[in-house]
Short mmCIF file of C-alpha atoms and ligand atoms in Angstrom, two decimals:
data_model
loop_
_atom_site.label_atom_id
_atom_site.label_comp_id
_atom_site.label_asym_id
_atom_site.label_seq_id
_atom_site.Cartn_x
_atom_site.Cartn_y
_atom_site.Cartn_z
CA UNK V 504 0.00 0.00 0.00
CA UNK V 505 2.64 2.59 0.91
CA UNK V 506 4.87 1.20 -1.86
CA UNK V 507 1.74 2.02 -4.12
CA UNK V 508 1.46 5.79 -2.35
CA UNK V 509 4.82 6.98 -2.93
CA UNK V 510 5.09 5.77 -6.55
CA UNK V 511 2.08 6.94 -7.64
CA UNK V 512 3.43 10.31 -5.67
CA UNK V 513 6.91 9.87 -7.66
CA UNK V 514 4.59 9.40 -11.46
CA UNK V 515 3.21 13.12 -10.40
CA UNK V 516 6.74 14.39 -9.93
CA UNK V 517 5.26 15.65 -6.20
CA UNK V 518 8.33 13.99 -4.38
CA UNK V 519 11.63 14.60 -5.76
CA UNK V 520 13.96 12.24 -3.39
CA UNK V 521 16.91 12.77 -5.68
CA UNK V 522 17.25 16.49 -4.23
CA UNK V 523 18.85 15.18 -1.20
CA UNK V 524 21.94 13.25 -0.03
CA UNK V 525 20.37 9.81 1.10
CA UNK V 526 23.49 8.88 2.57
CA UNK V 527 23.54 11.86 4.84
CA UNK V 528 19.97 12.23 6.45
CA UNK V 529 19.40 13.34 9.93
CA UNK V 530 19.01 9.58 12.05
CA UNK V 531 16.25 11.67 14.45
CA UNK V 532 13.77 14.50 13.40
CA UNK V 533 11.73 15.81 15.93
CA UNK V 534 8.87 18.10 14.75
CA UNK V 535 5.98 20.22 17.11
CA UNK V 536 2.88 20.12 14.92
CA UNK V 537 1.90 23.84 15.47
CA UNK V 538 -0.63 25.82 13.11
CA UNK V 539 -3.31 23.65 13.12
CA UNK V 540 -5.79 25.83 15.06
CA UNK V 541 -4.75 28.81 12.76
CA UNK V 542 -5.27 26.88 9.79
CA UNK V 543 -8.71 26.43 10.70
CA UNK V 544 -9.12 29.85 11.41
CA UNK V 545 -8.65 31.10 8.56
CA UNK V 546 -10.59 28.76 6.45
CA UNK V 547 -13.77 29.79 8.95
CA UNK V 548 -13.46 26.19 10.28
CA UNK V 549 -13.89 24.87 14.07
CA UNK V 550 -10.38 24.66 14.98
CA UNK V 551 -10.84 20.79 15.53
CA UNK V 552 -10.81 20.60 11.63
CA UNK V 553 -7.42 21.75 11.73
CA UNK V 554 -6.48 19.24 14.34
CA UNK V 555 -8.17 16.22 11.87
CA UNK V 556 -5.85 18.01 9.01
CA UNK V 557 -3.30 17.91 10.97
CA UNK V 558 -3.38 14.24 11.58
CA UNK V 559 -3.58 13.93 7.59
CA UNK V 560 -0.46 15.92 7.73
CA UNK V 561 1.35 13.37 10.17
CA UNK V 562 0.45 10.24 8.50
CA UNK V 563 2.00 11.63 5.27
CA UNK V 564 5.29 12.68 6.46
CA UNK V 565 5.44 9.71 8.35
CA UNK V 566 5.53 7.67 5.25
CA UNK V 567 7.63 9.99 3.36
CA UNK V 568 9.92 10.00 6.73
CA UNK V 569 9.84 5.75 6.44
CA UNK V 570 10.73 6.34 2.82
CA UNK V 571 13.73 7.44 2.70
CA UNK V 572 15.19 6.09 5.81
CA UNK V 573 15.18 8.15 8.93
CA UNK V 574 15.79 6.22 11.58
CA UNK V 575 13.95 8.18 13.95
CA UNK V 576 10.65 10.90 14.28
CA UNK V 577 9.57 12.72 17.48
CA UNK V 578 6.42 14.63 16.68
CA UNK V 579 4.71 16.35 19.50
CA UNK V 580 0.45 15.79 19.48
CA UNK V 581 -0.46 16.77 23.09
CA UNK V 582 1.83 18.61 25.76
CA UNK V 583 1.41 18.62 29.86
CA UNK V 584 -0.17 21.93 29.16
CA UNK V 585 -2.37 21.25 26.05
CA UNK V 586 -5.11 20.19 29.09
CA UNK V 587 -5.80 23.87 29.49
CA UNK V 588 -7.77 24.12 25.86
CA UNK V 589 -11.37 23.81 25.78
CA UNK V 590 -12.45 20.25 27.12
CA UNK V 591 -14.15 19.35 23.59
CA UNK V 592 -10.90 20.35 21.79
CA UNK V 593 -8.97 17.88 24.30
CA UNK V 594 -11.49 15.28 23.82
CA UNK V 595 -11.24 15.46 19.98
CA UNK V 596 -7.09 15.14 19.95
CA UNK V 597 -7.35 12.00 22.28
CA UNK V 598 -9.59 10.39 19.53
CA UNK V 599 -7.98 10.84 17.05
CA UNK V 600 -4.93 9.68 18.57
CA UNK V 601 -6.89 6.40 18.83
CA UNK V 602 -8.07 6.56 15.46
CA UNK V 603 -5.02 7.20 14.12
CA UNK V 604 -3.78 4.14 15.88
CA UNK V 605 -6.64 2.33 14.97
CA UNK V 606 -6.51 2.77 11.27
CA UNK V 607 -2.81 3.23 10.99
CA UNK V 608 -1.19 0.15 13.30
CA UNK V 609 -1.60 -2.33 11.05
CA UNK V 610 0.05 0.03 7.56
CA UNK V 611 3.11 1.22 10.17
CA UNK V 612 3.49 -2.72 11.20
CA UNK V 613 3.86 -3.78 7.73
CA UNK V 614 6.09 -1.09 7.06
CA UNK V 615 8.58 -2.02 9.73
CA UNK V 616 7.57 0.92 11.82
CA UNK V 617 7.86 0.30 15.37
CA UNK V 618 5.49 2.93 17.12
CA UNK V 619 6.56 4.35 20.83
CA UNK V 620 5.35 6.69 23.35
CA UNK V 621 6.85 9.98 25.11
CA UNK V 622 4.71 11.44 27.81
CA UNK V 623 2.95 10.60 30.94
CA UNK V 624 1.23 8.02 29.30
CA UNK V 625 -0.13 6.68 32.69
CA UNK V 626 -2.67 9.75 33.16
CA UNK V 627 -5.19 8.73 29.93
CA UNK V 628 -7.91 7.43 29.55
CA UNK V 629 -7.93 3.58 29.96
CA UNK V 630 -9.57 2.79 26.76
CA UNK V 631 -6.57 4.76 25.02
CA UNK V 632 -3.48 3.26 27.32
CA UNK V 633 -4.56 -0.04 26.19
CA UNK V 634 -4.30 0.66 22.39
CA UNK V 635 -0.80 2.68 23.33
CA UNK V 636 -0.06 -0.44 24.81
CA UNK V 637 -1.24 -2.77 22.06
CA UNK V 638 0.38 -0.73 19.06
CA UNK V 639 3.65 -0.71 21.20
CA UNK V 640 4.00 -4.26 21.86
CA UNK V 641 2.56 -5.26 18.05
CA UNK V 642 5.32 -2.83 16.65
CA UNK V 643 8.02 -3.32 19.11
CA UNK V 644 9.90 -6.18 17.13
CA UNK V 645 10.42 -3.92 13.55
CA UNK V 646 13.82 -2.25 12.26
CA UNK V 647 12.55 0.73 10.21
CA UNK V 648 11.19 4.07 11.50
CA UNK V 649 10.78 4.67 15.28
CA UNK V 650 7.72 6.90 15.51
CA UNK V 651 7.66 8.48 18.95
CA UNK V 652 4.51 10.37 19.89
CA UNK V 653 4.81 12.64 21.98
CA UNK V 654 1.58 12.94 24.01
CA UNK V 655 0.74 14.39 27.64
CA UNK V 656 4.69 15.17 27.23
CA UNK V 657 6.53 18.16 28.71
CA UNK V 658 10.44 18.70 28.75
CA UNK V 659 10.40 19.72 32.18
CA UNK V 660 8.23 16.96 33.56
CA UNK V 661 10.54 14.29 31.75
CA UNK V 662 13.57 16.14 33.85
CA UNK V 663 11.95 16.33 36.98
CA UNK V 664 11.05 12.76 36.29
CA UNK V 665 14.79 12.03 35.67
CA UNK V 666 15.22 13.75 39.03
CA UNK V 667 12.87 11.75 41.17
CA UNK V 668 14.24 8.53 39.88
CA UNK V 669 18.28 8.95 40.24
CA UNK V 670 17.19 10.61 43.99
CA UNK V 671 15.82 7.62 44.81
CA UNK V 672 18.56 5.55 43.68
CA UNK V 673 20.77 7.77 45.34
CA UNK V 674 19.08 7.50 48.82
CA UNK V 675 18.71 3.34 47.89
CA UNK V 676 22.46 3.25 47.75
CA UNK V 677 21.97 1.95 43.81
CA UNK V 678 23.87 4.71 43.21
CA UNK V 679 26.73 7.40 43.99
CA UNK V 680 26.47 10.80 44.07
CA UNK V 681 29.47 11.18 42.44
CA UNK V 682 28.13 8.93 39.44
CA UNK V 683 25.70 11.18 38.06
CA UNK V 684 26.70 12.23 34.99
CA UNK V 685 24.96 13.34 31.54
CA UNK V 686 24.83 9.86 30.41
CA UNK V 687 22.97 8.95 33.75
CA UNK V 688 20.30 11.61 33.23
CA UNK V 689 19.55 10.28 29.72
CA UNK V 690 19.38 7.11 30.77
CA UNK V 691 16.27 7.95 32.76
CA UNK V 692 14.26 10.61 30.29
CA UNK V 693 11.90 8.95 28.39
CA UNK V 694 13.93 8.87 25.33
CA UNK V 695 16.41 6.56 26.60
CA UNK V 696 18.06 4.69 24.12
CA UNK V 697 17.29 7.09 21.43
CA UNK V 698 19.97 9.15 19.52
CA UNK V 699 19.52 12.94 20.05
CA UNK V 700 17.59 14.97 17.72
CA UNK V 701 19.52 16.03 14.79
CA UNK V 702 16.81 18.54 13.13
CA UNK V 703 13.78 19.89 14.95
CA UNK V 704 11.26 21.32 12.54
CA UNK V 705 8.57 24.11 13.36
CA UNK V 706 6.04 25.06 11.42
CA UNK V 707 3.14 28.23 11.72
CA UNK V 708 5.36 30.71 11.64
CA UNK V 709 6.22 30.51 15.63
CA UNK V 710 10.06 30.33 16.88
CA UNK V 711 9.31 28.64 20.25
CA UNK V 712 10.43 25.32 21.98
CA UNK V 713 7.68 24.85 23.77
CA UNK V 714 8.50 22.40 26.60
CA UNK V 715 9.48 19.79 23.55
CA UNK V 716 12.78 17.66 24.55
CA UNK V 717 14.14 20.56 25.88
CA UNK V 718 17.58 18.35 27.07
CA UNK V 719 17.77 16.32 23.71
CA UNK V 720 17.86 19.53 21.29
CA UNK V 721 20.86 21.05 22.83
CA UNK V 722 22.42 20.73 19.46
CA UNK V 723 19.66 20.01 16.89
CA UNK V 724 19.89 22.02 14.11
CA UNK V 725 16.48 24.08 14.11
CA UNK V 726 14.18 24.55 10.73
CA UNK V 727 11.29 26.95 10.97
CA UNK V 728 8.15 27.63 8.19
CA UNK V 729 5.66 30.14 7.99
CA UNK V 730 3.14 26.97 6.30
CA UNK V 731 0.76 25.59 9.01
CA UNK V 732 1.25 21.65 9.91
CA UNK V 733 -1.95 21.26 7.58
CA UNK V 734 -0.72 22.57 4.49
CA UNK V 735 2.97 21.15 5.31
CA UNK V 736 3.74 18.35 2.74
CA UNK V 737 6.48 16.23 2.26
CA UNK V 738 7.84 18.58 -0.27
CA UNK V 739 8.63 21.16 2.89
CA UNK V 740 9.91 17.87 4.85
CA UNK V 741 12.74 17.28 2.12
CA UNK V 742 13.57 21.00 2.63
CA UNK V 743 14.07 20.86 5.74
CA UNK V 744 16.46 17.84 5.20
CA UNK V 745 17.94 20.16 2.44
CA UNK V 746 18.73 22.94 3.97
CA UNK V 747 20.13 20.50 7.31
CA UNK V 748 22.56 19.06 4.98
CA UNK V 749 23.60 22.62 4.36
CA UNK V 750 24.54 23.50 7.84
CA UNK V 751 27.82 22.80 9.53
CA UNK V 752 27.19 21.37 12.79
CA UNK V 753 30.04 21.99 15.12
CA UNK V 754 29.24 20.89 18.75
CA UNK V 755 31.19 23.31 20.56
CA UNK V 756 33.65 22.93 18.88
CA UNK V 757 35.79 24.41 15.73
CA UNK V 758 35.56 23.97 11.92
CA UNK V 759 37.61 20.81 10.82
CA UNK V 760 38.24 19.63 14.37
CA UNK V 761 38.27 15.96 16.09
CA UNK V 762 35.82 15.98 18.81
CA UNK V 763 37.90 14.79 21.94
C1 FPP X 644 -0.72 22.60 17.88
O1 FPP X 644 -1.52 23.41 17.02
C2 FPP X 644 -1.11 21.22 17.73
C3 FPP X 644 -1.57 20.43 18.74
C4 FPP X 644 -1.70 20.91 20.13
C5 FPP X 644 -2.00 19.04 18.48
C6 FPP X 644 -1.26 18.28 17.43
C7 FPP X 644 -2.11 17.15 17.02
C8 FPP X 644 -2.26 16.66 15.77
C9 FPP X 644 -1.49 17.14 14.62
C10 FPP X 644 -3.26 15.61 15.42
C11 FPP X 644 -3.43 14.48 16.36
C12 FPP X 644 -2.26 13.61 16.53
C13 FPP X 644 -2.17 12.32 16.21
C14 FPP X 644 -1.02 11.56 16.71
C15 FPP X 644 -3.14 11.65 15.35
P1 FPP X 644 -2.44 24.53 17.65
O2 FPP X 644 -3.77 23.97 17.92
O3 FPP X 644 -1.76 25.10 18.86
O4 FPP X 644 -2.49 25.56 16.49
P2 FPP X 644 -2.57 27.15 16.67
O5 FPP X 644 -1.28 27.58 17.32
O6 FPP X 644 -2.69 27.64 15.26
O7 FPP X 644 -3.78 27.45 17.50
#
């Protein structure tokens, strides 16, 4: 099926994969799916429309992402402080976070996606922690694409998280004071296991981080678009990749140097 989407994409000359260096992609591309609301807006829509457009939106760069072989995407769909919207408009992102797992788990499965979860997953709804739980453990053997949703997630509630956890090692005697070190703190965020971003997209125009993996981006490369997660289409995804594979990334450090 997917094969069938992107070539029928590649006979209209939409996707143009040969723009980009394959053999240099970002391995993790973290994105906050902003603009949907304003896309609604200005269309005279409810801004739920722009929400159900917006999960459009993810399933296509998700493929596209798949595609061409990133190994991971981080893409934010509810923070710790989305609960303060309207409670229809929170109601209406939790479905279709199960829709989208209900009609999409069994495509992402067969296209060696393996599906995983950022976020205080433990504080929704029962009906939707047990489909979290099904698409993770259906998913969890594939290779391809890691898609991590990010939902009920907040940067500073993973770190004080990451806090609460190495304190009580500390005070179990699992662990030294003196042993806690970066790698120690990233052990215990959710993301565990998980390279760094590389490239952290924005779209609607906004230049904000938002709470989003505020520890992981310390050096992603950032990408910002005036186009509204709705209207963004692969096309802007393999700019952003483009203009990534334009930027020297230095860590610190200087031009043409070793890292130590
Ligand atoms: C921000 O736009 C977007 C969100 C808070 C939700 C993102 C959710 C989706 C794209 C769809 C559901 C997700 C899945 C996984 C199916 P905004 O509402 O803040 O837009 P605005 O800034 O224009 O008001």
């Amino acid at each position: 099926m997917w094969k069938k989407w992107f070539s029928d994409k590649a006979a209209n000359k939409q996707i143009d994969y040969n723009t980009i260096d394959l053999t240099r992609l970002p391995c993790h591309v973290a994105i906050i799916m902003d603009g949907n609301g304003r896309w609604a807006q200005k269309k005279g829509l409810p801004r739920t429309f722009g929400h159900r457009a917006g999960a459009e939106t993810l399933r296509e760069i998700v493929r596209t992402a798949s595609e061409i072989g990133i190994k991971v995407l981080t893409a934010y769909a509810f923070s710790t402080e989305n609960w303060r919207r309207p409670a229809d408009e929170v109601s209406l992102l939790m479905s279709l976070l199960a829709e989208y797992l209900d009609n999409e788990i069994n495509e992402l499965d067969k296209n060696n996606v393996q599906i995983r979860f950022i976020g205080k997953i433990e504080e929704l709804a029962l009906t939707l922690r047990k489909k979290i739980e099904k698409a993770q453990a259906q998913t969890a053997h594939n290779t391809g694409l890691i898609l991590n949703l990010a939902v009920n997630y907040g940067g500073r509630a993973e770190l004080t998280r990451a806090v609460k956890i190495i304190t009580e090692k500390v005070l179990n005697q699992e662990l030294a004071l003196e042993d806690i070190n970066e790698a120690i703190i990233e052990e215990n965020l959710y993301t565990a296991n998980i390279p760094a971003p590389d490239l952290l997209i924005r779209p609607s125009g906004d230049f904000r981080i938002s709470n989003f993996l505020l520890w992981q981006v310390a050096y992603a490369e950032f990408w910002f678009t005036e186009t509204n997660w709705p209207d963004f289409k692969s096309e802007n995804f393999l700019q952003a990749i483009r203009d990534y594979q334009q930027r020297e990334r230095r860590f610190g450090g200087i031009k043409n140097t070793k890292k130590r």
